[in-house]
Amino acid sequence: MEVMDSVAVMEVSPVPKPPLEAALALRRSARCLNRTRRPTYVEQEEPKESAGRRRGGKRKREEEKKEPVAQDAVKPVRMGDAASERKPMSAIAAEPVSCAGFTRPAAEDDVLGNGKSAKLRVKETLRAFTSHYLHLVQEEQKRAQAALQEGQKRPSKRPDLKAITKMQESNAVLYPEKIIGELPGVDVGDQFYSRAEMVVLGIHSHWLNGIDYMGMKYQGKEEYANLTFPLATCIVMSGIYEDDLDKADEIIYTGQGGNDLLGNHRQIGSQQLQRGNLALKNSKDNGNPIRVIRGHISKNSYTGKVYTYDGLYKVVDDWVQNGVQGHVVFKYKLKRLEGQPSLTTSEVRFTRAEAPTTISELPGLVCDDISGGQENLPIPATNFVDDPPVPPTGFVYSKSLKIPKGIKIPSNCNGCDCEGDCANNKNCSCAQRNGSDLPYVSHKNIGRLVEPKAIVFECGANCSCNNNCVNRTSQKGLQYRLEVFKTASKGWGVRTWDTILPGAPICEYTGVLRRTEEVDGLLQNNYIFDIDCLQTMKGLDGREKRAGSDMHLPSLHAENDSDPPAPEYCIDAGSIGNFARFINHSCEPNLFVQCVLSSHNDVKLAKVTLFAADTILPLQELSYDYGYVLDSVVGPDGNIVKLPCFCGAPDCRKRLY
């Protein structure tokens, strides 16, 4: 059996002794969860006050920093002289149409209680839905496996629809009441990977119907006194009806009803002027704006489609005609309103976030692969900021964690005796170590972590399952095309060329494993990551405990042992490391940190792994929360050290520490 742990024993030069005047050491930490769990989402409590608490972790500074060239650094490859970073392709202009009487929500409407921006609340809602969805996918797979073993054939169930029900039962739908016009936190160009995601946000409240509308219950409300109901609020253009015509800023939309819903777009009966059809006709008379969402085929979506919000339109005409099959259909002409951001989709293709296809033609290329062939996929680097442009330097790339001879990694963990994939064995001992279920679910051949956990127990070298087992998900190396790029204010960053789904592993944080006492007080190293899994499980120093903390603690840490004040070990990526050292901080990150064990049970030496917290679209930058407490850094003169944050998130804390 091939050893899957990414470790290597090596000679490592000792850490130089810090000067007496060195400031308080700062180290990256796994303490921030950054991904909402199902049981706590609906509570929506005020954030806990964390001022005054010390957070460990030397950190890659966001400010500009020149690095010395290492002897073994990657060699630059210069190609292209573009003057700026790549931008999305040109968009489609809208024909001006006014919509008097209906205005954009005021700025204060972008904040929805508890001091959170509407954008953050959208993200939290989608995370809660994803958590429900992945748990239900896991339950469905277990049910199907049990039925197969019993020789029974049972109809499959829709975990996405069951997740909608869970959200509705817990009052977690973001906008449960119908809203005319824009929804705070939902911007033109935002993409969704299922109808269910749009339902739990409230942007389109039905998972099947193409027309969403306000029913007669709204008629008596004072704010709608002059409107005729039912009233349309949103339509989805997804190619179901053969009579639809989409010219981007002008739409000929076919009413609902009479379709066989079998995917062949054929009309089998006449439509009636009721429900959604009547709502669209009334919207023409009322003059209210209607949200338009376009659906496109997407191989990266678990539903096979991706849906893009393309802004507000107005119904300018309606008529009745015989359709292609001779049946009566209702037709509506909609035009896009003026003053909105440019369209990001058209009828035939996406024009947003189109990633490069070849590295050799990449503008601003300064290195064709910073890993030097170590990763499954090359990682190019681009630079439009420096003049002349230079590649990342000052480190030696290593996809494996380097273990000094003075530190011994135990290998005393018993393995499972499963054959093939552990997901097919309900008695898998590795599943029992995780509580009863495996931490991952495989959906369309993509392994995804169901939820952030106190610790993830993966299969290791002592297990008999194969290397494709779903419980080895984080050990399979780089699975996505990435790019390291120079930012204007944050040094180097990392962005993806592929769509990454929530729960997907990104990488292990690699470097040299060290004892924390060796690096305390070092000012010149901003790439040290604390292995603070035990402190997080115990909820020490303001850390947020995760699922499974109380269950796993007795076996990983004796009750009579004192609480360790600080992590015993850390990962030093100052001179040796992988692309994870370039991933920047964000106050609203799209990654979270997860501790992983496989070959042993020493949580103080767990692997530090980054996972996707959200759906990350092509050309979006990867980020996680560095987890500093404000005013926690003190300089050698005793004064508080402050560093501004440049993440640009709507809920940015304005300072890194």
XYZ file of C-alpha atoms in Angstrom:
657
model
C 0.000 0.000 0.000
C 1.345 3.385 -0.976
C 1.810 5.778 1.940
C -0.591 8.650 1.372
C 0.627 11.052 4.079
C 2.529 13.974 2.541
C 5.514 14.021 4.911
C 9.239 13.724 4.399
C 12.025 13.467 6.973
C 14.840 15.874 6.218
C 17.721 17.838 7.630
C 16.445 21.324 8.451
C 18.619 24.195 9.535
C 17.884 25.411 13.070
C 15.795 28.512 13.522
C 17.973 31.529 14.371
C 17.578 32.840 17.881
C 15.261 35.889 17.943
C 16.605 39.247 19.076
C 15.696 40.386 22.563
C 13.663 43.283 21.212
C 11.502 41.018 19.008
C 7.765 41.715 19.043
C 5.013 39.272 19.956
C 5.041 36.369 17.495
C 2.102 36.083 15.131
C 1.052 32.765 13.629
C -1.770 31.612 11.357
C -4.426 29.655 13.172
C -7.216 27.187 12.461
C -9.447 28.815 15.039
C -11.826 30.510 12.577
C -14.630 28.290 11.289
C -15.918 30.554 8.492
C -18.630 28.127 7.482
C -22.014 27.963 9.175
C -23.136 24.674 10.698
C -26.745 23.527 10.420
C -27.698 23.586 14.143
C -26.424 27.127 14.746
C -27.458 28.950 11.588
C -30.954 29.991 12.587
C -29.807 31.357 15.944
C -28.161 34.358 14.247
C -26.556 35.535 17.468
C -24.526 38.692 17.824
C -20.817 38.033 17.198
C -18.937 37.290 20.404
C -16.677 40.050 21.621
C -13.129 38.894 21.083
C -11.152 42.030 21.817
C -8.283 41.496 24.198
C -7.885 37.824 23.406
C -4.566 36.874 21.956
C -4.612 34.994 18.692
C -1.496 33.157 17.646
C 0.096 33.190 14.271
C 2.755 34.908 12.284
C 1.025 35.880 9.135
C 1.848 36.698 5.548
C 1.536 40.453 5.563
C -0.915 42.025 3.153
C 1.326 45.006 2.613
C 3.840 45.030 -0.208
C 6.987 43.105 0.693
C 10.126 42.465 -1.362
C 11.542 39.007 -0.835
C 15.194 37.916 -1.284
C 15.871 35.490 -4.117
C 16.464 31.942 -2.913
C 19.119 29.862 -4.613
C 16.630 27.117 -5.462
C 13.739 29.408 -6.360
C 11.700 28.730 -9.486
C 13.087 30.116 -12.722
C 11.074 32.906 -14.355
C 9.497 32.521 -17.762
C 8.508 35.859 -19.298
C 5.693 35.885 -21.815
C 3.462 38.805 -22.816
C 3.558 42.483 -21.933
C -0.080 43.189 -21.050
C -0.500 46.331 -19.001
C -3.237 45.184 -16.650
C -4.805 42.126 -15.098
C -7.236 40.062 -17.134
C -10.816 41.254 -17.047
C -14.051 39.439 -17.930
C -15.009 39.563 -21.596
C -17.008 42.443 -22.980
C -20.612 42.540 -21.878
C -23.858 43.168 -23.718
C -25.331 46.640 -23.489
C -28.911 47.155 -22.402
C -31.498 49.135 -24.329
C -32.739 51.986 -22.113
C -36.148 51.324 -20.566
C -37.489 53.253 -17.597
C -39.653 51.893 -14.813
C -41.230 54.813 -12.999
C -42.507 54.262 -9.502
C -40.203 51.360 -8.653
C -36.731 52.267 -7.411
C -33.612 50.494 -6.279
C -33.594 49.640 -2.537
C -31.965 52.302 -0.439
C -28.414 51.798 0.778
C -29.600 51.048 4.300
C -31.630 48.138 2.922
C -28.334 46.378 2.158
C -27.885 45.603 5.838
C -30.173 43.037 7.443
C -29.919 43.040 11.202
C -27.120 42.024 13.580
C -24.791 44.390 11.765
C -24.262 41.954 8.884
C -24.337 43.126 5.298
C -26.926 41.664 2.965
C -24.120 40.101 0.924
C -22.855 38.217 3.973
C -26.367 37.042 4.816
C -26.717 35.663 1.281
C -23.457 33.769 1.744
C -24.555 32.407 5.131
C -27.882 31.259 3.716
C -26.219 29.385 0.868
C -23.772 27.773 3.319
C -26.637 26.607 5.514
C -28.401 25.154 2.479
C -25.212 23.391 1.351
C -24.784 21.857 4.806
C -28.338 20.472 4.712
C -27.877 19.320 1.138
C -24.636 17.397 1.719
C -26.022 15.705 4.829
C -29.081 14.651 2.848
C -26.954 13.401 -0.060
C -25.097 11.260 2.462
C -28.375 9.930 3.878
C -29.679 9.177 0.388
C -26.519 7.296 -0.530
C -26.750 5.221 2.653
C -30.409 4.459 1.944
C -29.643 3.443 -1.619
C -26.728 1.259 -0.489
C -28.909 -0.495 2.100
C -31.632 -1.092 -0.482
C -29.061 -2.535 -2.895
C -27.753 -4.944 -0.272
C -31.319 -6.069 0.437
C -31.934 -6.624 -3.264
C -34.592 -3.909 -3.385
C -35.043 -1.093 -5.829
C -36.394 2.104 -4.349
C -37.028 5.389 -6.167
C -34.353 7.984 -5.523
C -35.229 11.100 -3.573
C -34.255 14.715 -4.190
C -31.856 15.908 -1.457
C -32.036 19.466 -2.818
C -35.815 19.578 -2.340
C -35.529 18.052 1.116
C -32.929 20.719 1.950
C -35.455 23.405 0.959
C -37.933 21.871 3.403
C -35.309 21.890 6.177
C -34.606 25.571 5.546
C -38.295 26.451 5.519
C -38.985 24.501 8.712
C -36.213 26.361 10.518
C -37.288 29.781 9.148
C -33.880 30.083 7.472
C -35.096 31.258 4.044
C -33.462 34.663 3.608
C -36.430 36.471 1.988
C -39.532 34.403 2.794
C -41.899 37.164 1.612
C -42.111 38.093 -2.068
C -40.244 41.272 -3.005
C -40.673 43.434 -6.112
C -37.429 44.454 -7.788
C -33.898 43.903 -6.522
C -33.062 41.801 -3.495
C -30.389 43.263 -1.199
C -27.241 41.169 -1.422
C -28.055 39.682 -4.845
C -26.152 41.428 -7.626
C -26.333 41.243 -11.403
C -24.059 38.390 -12.464
C -24.490 36.319 -9.295
C -24.684 32.628 -10.153
C -26.545 29.770 -8.503
C -26.049 26.073 -9.022
C -29.609 24.887 -8.539
C -33.147 26.203 -8.433
C -33.140 25.176 -4.780
C -30.457 27.768 -3.981
C -32.663 30.479 -5.474
C -35.634 29.235 -3.453
C -33.845 29.439 -0.086
C -32.684 32.964 -0.907
C -36.155 34.026 -2.018
C -35.004 35.310 -5.397
C -37.297 32.769 -7.122
C -39.523 30.875 -4.727
C -40.482 27.781 -6.754
C -38.096 24.989 -7.724
C -39.981 24.094 -10.939
C -42.225 26.893 -12.239
C -40.631 29.483 -14.499
C -42.782 32.390 -13.260
C -42.690 33.536 -9.638
C -45.489 35.865 -8.563
C -47.213 37.508 -5.620
C -50.662 36.026 -4.986
C -53.870 37.593 -3.822
C -52.786 37.642 -0.154
C -50.707 40.734 -0.942
C -53.665 42.674 -2.346
C -54.822 44.092 0.956
C -51.452 45.433 2.034
C -51.101 49.198 2.128
C -47.823 49.344 0.185
C -49.500 47.541 -2.721
C -52.785 49.465 -2.673
C -52.605 50.631 -6.298
C -51.458 47.329 -7.832
C -53.452 44.556 -9.471
C -52.741 40.976 -8.366
C -51.405 38.385 -9.026
C -48.174 40.207 -9.841
C -45.018 38.674 -11.372
C -41.715 39.185 -9.545
C -39.227 36.875 -11.331
C -38.896 34.625 -14.380
C -36.357 31.922 -15.245
C -35.199 31.524 -18.856
C -34.024 27.910 -19.080
C -34.996 26.737 -22.559
C -38.023 24.676 -21.528
C -40.390 26.290 -24.031
C -39.726 26.076 -27.766
C -41.412 29.454 -28.386
C -38.999 31.460 -26.205
C -36.755 34.024 -27.906
C -33.812 35.575 -26.069
C -31.982 38.591 -27.495
C -30.229 39.407 -24.214
C -31.647 42.889 -23.550
C -34.981 41.923 -25.140
C -36.912 38.741 -24.374
C -39.940 37.087 -25.919
C -41.122 34.897 -23.074
C -43.670 32.093 -23.340
C -46.201 31.749 -20.542
C -46.417 28.636 -18.373
C -48.528 25.532 -18.886
C -49.102 23.042 -21.685
C -45.513 21.730 -21.713
C -44.799 18.013 -21.311
C -41.812 18.750 -18.978
C -39.904 15.796 -20.468
C -37.024 17.897 -21.740
C -37.999 17.908 -25.436
C -39.502 21.442 -25.220
C -42.730 20.320 -26.942
C -46.043 22.031 -26.270
C -48.817 19.429 -25.780
C -51.729 21.662 -24.738
C -53.071 25.201 -24.689
C -52.198 27.625 -21.912
C -54.669 29.431 -19.654
C -54.653 33.067 -18.538
C -54.216 32.341 -14.867
C -51.541 32.199 -12.151
C -48.151 33.165 -13.596
C -49.531 34.054 -17.014
C -52.042 36.452 -15.510
C -49.335 37.811 -13.210
C -47.126 38.747 -16.175
C -50.048 40.471 -17.919
C -50.816 42.421 -14.741
C -47.139 43.367 -14.443
C -47.329 45.012 -17.854
C -50.305 47.062 -16.679
C -48.721 47.828 -13.271
C -45.311 48.632 -14.757
C -43.372 46.804 -12.034
C -39.837 45.462 -12.638
C -39.260 41.719 -12.929
C -36.076 39.853 -12.062
C -34.722 37.751 -14.944
C -32.589 34.655 -14.396
C -31.018 32.677 -17.210
C -30.145 28.998 -16.968
C -27.272 27.419 -18.897
C -25.853 23.927 -19.203
C -22.857 23.502 -16.891
C -20.802 20.351 -16.326
C -19.518 21.787 -13.036
C -22.995 21.998 -11.493
C -24.424 19.121 -9.486
C -27.741 19.811 -11.241
C -26.206 20.106 -14.703
C -27.133 23.800 -14.930
C -26.004 27.138 -13.607
C -28.410 30.064 -13.155
C -27.309 33.698 -13.508
C -29.218 36.719 -12.239
C -29.229 39.197 -15.133
C -31.069 42.122 -13.569
C -34.467 43.805 -13.886
C -36.723 43.834 -16.953
C -40.132 45.322 -17.702
C -43.034 43.706 -19.575
C -43.726 46.083 -22.464
C -46.178 43.985 -24.513
C -48.260 40.792 -24.381
C -50.366 38.819 -26.868
C -51.898 35.440 -27.599
C -50.888 33.257 -30.544
C -50.782 29.678 -31.727
C -47.444 28.128 -30.877
C -45.177 25.919 -32.991
C -47.353 22.884 -32.203
C -50.609 24.763 -32.883
C -51.628 25.213 -29.242
C -52.591 28.548 -27.701
C -49.679 30.196 -25.886
C -49.319 33.546 -24.131
C -46.365 35.671 -25.185
C -44.690 38.495 -23.287
C -42.087 40.956 -24.483
C -39.662 42.167 -21.815
C -36.957 44.831 -22.103
C -34.052 45.373 -19.763
C -34.109 48.490 -17.576
C -31.476 51.181 -17.981
C -28.874 52.074 -15.372
C -27.952 48.500 -14.417
C -24.601 46.717 -14.592
C -23.901 45.173 -17.987
C -25.201 41.715 -18.783
C -22.924 38.804 -17.999
C -24.744 36.111 -19.979
C -26.416 35.855 -23.346
C -28.616 33.258 -24.952
C -25.788 31.079 -26.196
C -22.773 31.470 -23.931
C -21.301 32.881 -20.754
C -19.220 36.027 -21.027
C -18.174 36.162 -17.413
C -15.086 34.645 -15.792
C -13.753 32.834 -18.816
C -10.461 31.309 -17.664
C -7.483 30.850 -20.002
C -7.169 27.567 -21.853
C -3.378 27.401 -22.194
C -0.590 28.634 -19.957
C 1.711 29.549 -22.840
C -0.691 32.261 -24.021
C -1.332 33.661 -20.539
C -0.735 37.469 -20.446
C 1.755 38.643 -17.857
C 3.253 35.189 -17.367
C 6.420 35.230 -15.232
C 6.595 31.530 -14.340
C 4.908 28.633 -16.107
C 4.783 26.409 -13.007
C 5.895 27.504 -9.547
C 5.703 23.882 -8.360
C 8.287 22.735 -10.865
C 6.137 19.762 -11.846
C 5.475 18.571 -8.283
C 1.708 19.078 -8.404
C -0.837 17.179 -10.513
C -1.412 20.380 -12.487
C 0.975 23.245 -13.263
C 0.506 26.482 -11.295
C 1.470 29.507 -13.415
C 2.340 32.914 -11.963
C 1.452 36.285 -13.496
C 2.542 39.792 -12.598
C 1.128 43.084 -13.912
C 2.169 45.101 -10.854
C 5.966 45.123 -10.741
C 8.104 46.885 -13.333
C 9.892 44.867 -14.455
C 7.599 41.951 -13.545
C 9.225 39.264 -11.404
C 8.050 35.808 -10.276
C 7.495 34.702 -6.663
C 10.893 34.199 -5.027
C 12.427 33.600 -1.632
C 11.193 30.040 -1.104
C 11.638 26.480 -2.344
C 8.447 24.756 -3.483
C 7.456 21.542 -1.696
C 4.087 19.799 -1.921
C 5.042 17.687 1.125
C 5.374 18.644 4.761
C 9.027 18.460 5.811
C 9.731 16.730 9.123
C 13.013 17.533 10.924
C 14.900 14.594 12.404
C 14.249 15.902 15.887
C 10.476 15.396 15.524
C 8.971 11.928 15.164
C 5.578 11.395 13.541
C 3.781 8.393 15.106
C 2.330 5.688 12.860
C 0.418 3.621 15.383
C -3.106 4.031 13.997
C -5.027 0.863 13.158
C -6.446 0.813 9.639
C -9.741 -0.385 8.237
C -10.136 -3.733 6.447
C -12.469 -2.438 3.730
C -12.170 -3.576 0.143
C -12.367 -0.928 -2.548
C -14.148 2.206 -1.297
C -15.056 2.556 2.383
C -18.340 4.185 1.368
C -19.587 0.707 0.430
C -18.915 -0.756 3.893
C -21.323 0.248 6.641
C -19.016 -1.328 9.238
C -15.902 0.639 8.238
C -13.744 1.265 11.309
C -12.615 4.634 9.890
C -16.264 5.699 9.681
C -16.636 4.754 13.349
C -13.637 6.927 14.215
C -15.512 9.849 12.638
C -18.625 9.189 14.716
C -20.504 6.672 12.507
C -20.432 8.237 9.052
C -17.519 9.036 6.792
C -16.740 12.774 6.780
C -16.939 12.934 2.981
C -19.631 12.347 0.426
C -18.823 11.508 -3.179
C -21.213 13.159 -5.612
C -20.549 12.897 -9.351
C -17.024 11.631 -8.585
C -16.194 14.699 -6.508
C -15.297 14.144 -2.848
C -16.756 16.867 -0.603
C -16.503 17.367 3.141
C -20.045 17.302 4.542
C -19.301 19.881 7.244
C -16.339 21.395 9.116
C -15.414 19.052 11.950
C -13.269 19.126 15.060
C -11.050 16.560 13.378
C -11.339 14.482 10.202
C -10.062 10.898 10.382
C -9.055 9.790 6.913
C -7.914 6.370 5.792
C -4.144 5.977 5.872
C -1.237 3.689 5.108
C -2.538 0.950 7.440
C -5.944 0.768 5.700
C -6.713 -1.874 3.090
C -9.066 0.263 0.978
C -7.822 1.515 -2.373
C -6.312 4.913 -3.116
C -9.570 6.095 -4.734
C -11.506 5.650 -1.484
C -13.653 8.701 -0.740
C -12.100 8.830 2.737
C -8.773 9.759 1.165
C -10.233 12.856 -0.499
C -7.673 15.373 0.783
C -4.751 13.092 -0.121
C -5.340 13.114 -3.877
C -3.332 16.232 -4.625
C -4.259 19.330 -6.569
C -7.510 18.841 -8.515
C -8.118 22.377 -9.806
C -6.306 24.708 -12.180
C -4.911 27.579 -10.122
C -2.886 30.711 -10.788
C -0.625 32.703 -8.484
C -0.920 36.406 -9.351
C 0.495 39.662 -8.036
C -2.088 41.968 -6.450
C -1.870 45.734 -6.173
C -1.986 45.902 -2.353
C -1.799 42.371 -0.906
C 1.364 40.917 -2.372
C 0.835 37.591 -4.143
C -2.553 35.879 -4.258
C -4.100 32.700 -5.639
C -7.142 32.383 -7.899
C -8.890 29.473 -9.547
C -9.531 28.792 -13.229
C -12.160 26.150 -12.399
C -15.422 26.108 -10.480
C -14.839 24.708 -6.982
C -17.826 23.368 -5.036
C -18.341 23.786 -1.262
C -16.582 21.118 0.783
C -13.957 20.386 -1.886
C -10.350 20.159 -0.635
C -7.904 22.738 -1.983
C -4.559 21.773 -0.470
C -2.556 20.975 2.619
C -0.583 23.851 4.135
C 2.987 22.623 3.800
C 6.351 23.809 5.031
C 8.705 22.681 7.787
C 7.192 21.227 10.951
C 8.634 23.023 13.969
C 8.081 23.407 17.680
C 6.446 26.753 18.387
C 9.060 27.669 20.967
C 11.615 27.756 18.140
C 9.832 30.483 16.191
C 8.277 32.684 18.874
C 9.317 36.290 18.447
C 10.646 36.013 14.906
C 9.848 39.156 12.958
C 11.136 38.133 9.549
C 8.808 35.164 8.994
C 5.170 35.823 8.119
C 4.291 32.306 6.960
C 3.937 30.306 10.196
C 0.736 28.359 10.843
C -0.129 27.053 14.303
C -1.408 23.473 14.545
C -3.976 24.477 17.141
C -6.528 21.691 16.541
C -6.558 20.653 20.202
C -7.076 24.225 21.392
C -9.937 24.608 18.908
C -11.566 21.347 20.049
C -11.453 22.569 23.640
C -12.724 26.043 22.731
C -9.735 27.758 24.323
C -8.870 31.439 23.965
C -12.093 32.320 22.147
C -11.857 29.536 19.575
C -15.117 28.223 18.128
C -15.696 24.534 18.867
C -16.752 22.380 15.926
C -18.926 19.326 15.421
C -17.443 16.279 17.152
C -15.255 18.155 19.649
C -16.812 16.627 22.766
C -16.971 13.158 21.197
C -13.312 13.007 20.151
C -11.645 14.790 23.074
C -11.643 11.835 25.534
C -9.732 9.631 23.089
C -7.325 12.352 21.958
C -6.660 14.202 25.211
C -6.867 12.738 28.721
C -9.256 14.524 31.092
C -6.592 14.995 33.761
C -4.223 16.675 31.305
C -4.009 20.412 31.741
C -5.179 22.654 28.952
C -2.194 23.510 26.777
C -1.829 27.323 26.729
C -0.503 27.346 23.177
C -0.036 24.930 20.300
C 3.074 22.789 20.654
C 3.818 22.575 16.933
C 3.532 24.835 13.912
C 4.246 24.787 10.175
C 6.942 27.152 8.950
C 6.471 28.020 5.260
C 8.922 30.910 5.276
C 11.556 29.270 3.081
C 9.860 25.991 2.085
C 6.208 25.537 1.193
C 3.522 25.206 -1.454
C 1.057 27.653 -3.038
C -0.967 27.795 0.201
C 1.586 30.322 1.530
C 0.288 32.821 -1.056
C -3.428 32.526 -0.191
C -4.521 35.861 1.245
C -6.682 36.802 4.198
C -10.297 37.904 3.826
C -12.825 39.007 6.422
C -15.401 37.104 4.309
C -13.341 34.141 3.076
C -14.327 31.356 0.704
C -12.073 28.739 2.368
C -11.886 27.255 5.854
C -9.173 25.371 7.740
C -9.656 21.705 8.655
C -7.390 19.476 10.772
C -6.928 15.964 9.331
C -5.482 12.744 10.820
C -4.801 9.484 8.979
C -1.752 7.497 10.138
C -1.827 8.433 13.843
C -3.997 9.947 16.589
C -1.754 12.787 17.784
C -3.953 15.819 17.202
C -1.022 18.113 18.025
C 0.551 16.909 14.745
C -2.559 16.937 12.571
C -2.335 18.008 8.940
C -3.656 21.525 8.235
C -5.865 21.456 5.142
C -7.853 24.151 3.346
C -11.362 23.399 2.025
C -13.855 25.431 -0.002
C -16.587 27.032 2.094
C -18.576 28.364 -0.866
C -18.999 27.795 -4.578
C -15.910 29.507 -5.992
C -16.253 30.623 -9.603
C -13.449 30.881 -12.188
C -11.032 33.788 -11.661
C -12.164 34.357 -8.073
C -9.374 34.735 -5.538
C -9.013 32.094 -2.810
C -8.949 33.364 0.763
C -9.336 32.324 4.383
C -9.620 34.265 7.641
C -6.245 34.673 9.337
C -8.111 35.034 12.621
C -6.377 37.906 14.379
C -8.007 39.720 17.273
C -7.839 43.479 16.891
C -5.294 45.174 19.172
C -3.696 41.812 19.990
C -0.268 42.593 18.497
C 2.182 44.530 20.652
C 5.481 45.886 19.380
C 8.845 45.907 21.190
C 8.066 49.387 22.525
C 4.864 48.123 24.174
C 2.584 49.922 21.745
C -0.180 48.157 19.817
C 0.776 47.355 16.224
C -1.935 47.949 13.612
C -2.062 46.658 10.029
C -4.842 47.713 7.636
C -6.839 45.033 5.817
C -7.240 45.292 2.037
C -9.555 42.312 1.461
C -12.360 44.551 0.137
C -15.184 42.474 1.637
C -18.472 44.291 2.435
C -18.035 43.341 6.107
C -14.279 44.000 6.188
C -12.969 44.675 9.690
C -10.682 47.346 8.141
C -7.692 46.003 10.058
C -5.866 42.691 9.879
C -4.828 43.157 13.528
